[in-house]
Short mmCIF file of C-alpha atoms in Angstrom, two decimals:
data_model
loop_
_atom_site.label_atom_id
_atom_site.label_comp_id
_atom_site.label_asym_id
_atom_site.label_seq_id
_atom_site.Cartn_x
_atom_site.Cartn_y
_atom_site.Cartn_z
CA MET A 1287 -69.46 2.79 -21.24
CA HIS A 1288 -69.21 5.51 -23.87
CA LYS A 1289 -65.61 6.37 -22.99
CA SER A 1290 -64.68 2.69 -23.13
CA VAL A 1291 -66.18 2.34 -26.61
CA ARG A 1292 -64.47 5.53 -27.68
CA GLY A 1293 -61.21 4.18 -26.24
CA SER A 1294 -61.55 0.89 -28.17
CA ASN A 1295 -61.73 -1.23 -25.02
CA PRO A 1296 -64.40 -3.95 -25.54
CA ASP A 1297 -63.88 -5.56 -22.11
CA ALA A 1298 -64.36 -2.26 -20.29
CA ALA A 1299 -67.35 -1.29 -22.46
CA LEU A 1300 -69.07 -4.59 -21.69
CA TYR A 1301 -68.19 -4.25 -18.00
CA TRP A 1302 -69.82 -0.80 -17.83
CA MET A 1303 -72.86 -1.95 -19.75
CA CYS A 1304 -73.35 -4.76 -17.21
CA ARG A 1305 -72.83 -2.33 -14.33
CA MET A 1306 -75.50 -0.08 -15.80
CA LEU A 1307 -77.93 -2.99 -16.14
CA ASP A 1308 -77.16 -4.27 -12.64
CA GLY A 1309 -77.71 -0.75 -11.33
CA GLY A 1310 -81.24 -0.70 -12.75
CA CYS A 1311 -80.65 1.31 -15.91
CA ASP A 1312 -83.39 0.91 -18.52
CA PRO A 1313 -82.00 -1.30 -21.32
CA LEU A 1314 -83.73 0.93 -23.89
CA TYR A 1315 -81.70 3.86 -22.56
CA ILE A 1316 -78.57 1.76 -23.11
CA ALA A 1317 -79.82 0.94 -26.62
CA ARG A 1318 -80.25 4.66 -27.28
CA ARG A 1319 -76.69 5.31 -26.12
CA VAL A 1320 -75.39 2.49 -28.35
CA VAL A 1321 -77.10 4.04 -31.38
CA ARG A 1322 -75.63 7.41 -30.51
CA MET A 1323 -72.13 5.93 -30.13
CA ALA A 1324 -72.44 4.23 -33.52
CA SER A 1325 -73.35 7.52 -35.15
CA GLU A 1326 -71.12 9.84 -33.14
CA ASP A 1327 -67.91 7.87 -32.64
CA ILE A 1328 -67.79 5.23 -35.35
CA GLY A 1329 -69.62 7.07 -38.10
CA ASN A 1330 -68.17 6.72 -41.57
CA ALA A 1331 -65.25 4.58 -40.44
CA ASP A 1332 -67.64 1.62 -40.23
CA PRO A 1333 -71.17 2.38 -41.46
CA ARG A 1334 -72.25 -1.14 -40.46
CA GLY A 1335 -71.96 -0.05 -36.83
CA LEU A 1336 -75.07 2.10 -37.00
CA GLN A 1337 -77.12 -0.64 -38.63
CA LEU A 1338 -75.91 -3.14 -36.03
CA ALA A 1339 -76.84 -0.74 -33.21
CA LEU A 1340 -80.31 -0.21 -34.65
CA ASN A 1341 -80.76 -3.96 -35.08
CA ALA A 1342 -79.67 -4.54 -31.46
CA ARG A 1343 -82.25 -2.01 -30.24
CA GLU A 1344 -84.98 -3.65 -32.29
CA THR A 1345 -83.93 -7.10 -31.09
CA TYR A 1346 -84.15 -5.92 -27.48
CA GLU A 1347 -87.64 -4.55 -28.12
CA ILE A 1348 -88.72 -7.91 -29.55
CA LEU A 1349 -87.05 -10.23 -27.01
CA GLY A 1350 -86.84 -8.12 -23.86
CA THR A 1351 -84.71 -9.08 -20.90
CA PRO A 1352 -82.49 -11.10 -20.61
CA GLU A 1353 -82.17 -12.38 -24.21
CA GLY A 1354 -82.33 -8.93 -25.80
CA GLU A 1355 -79.47 -7.76 -23.63
CA LEU A 1356 -77.21 -10.16 -25.53
CA ALA A 1357 -77.85 -8.20 -28.72
CA LEU A 1358 -76.95 -4.98 -26.92
CA ALA A 1359 -73.77 -6.60 -25.62
CA GLN A 1360 -72.82 -7.74 -29.12
CA ALA A 1361 -73.32 -4.21 -30.42
CA VAL A 1362 -71.23 -2.70 -27.61
CA ILE A 1363 -68.38 -5.13 -28.27
CA TYR A 1364 -68.55 -4.52 -32.02
CA LEU A 1365 -68.51 -0.74 -31.63
CA ALA A 1366 -65.64 -0.82 -29.17
CA SER A 1367 -63.65 -2.92 -31.65
CA ALA A 1368 -64.56 -0.86 -34.72
CA ALA A 1369 -62.52 1.88 -36.31
CA LYS A 1370 -63.53 5.36 -35.14
CA SER A 1371 -64.31 8.52 -37.13
CA ASN A 1372 -65.50 11.94 -36.03
CA ALA A 1373 -65.52 13.32 -39.59
CA VAL A 1374 -69.09 14.59 -39.26
CA TYR A 1375 -68.13 16.72 -36.24
CA MET A 1376 -65.02 18.03 -38.00
CA ALA A 1377 -66.93 19.16 -41.11
CA ASP A 1378 -67.34 22.90 -41.40
#
């Protein structure tokens, strides 16, 4: 999923998220990964990405499965479509 977001491929990112869920992955683990992707790969290119990821995690905690998974899916699609920046990693 992470490589698909990083590669700006929303269809593949959503596919891998669904595969993870179908395989029994804890949705809160996926939420954690989404927050990390927003910070690590999108960063300053689209600061709204991190807020959206945090909101998706909170929404999942409130709604649970299956409704909360829709918020995670929205975040994954948004992040895969967003501009990317690794400026924080490149800073010396």
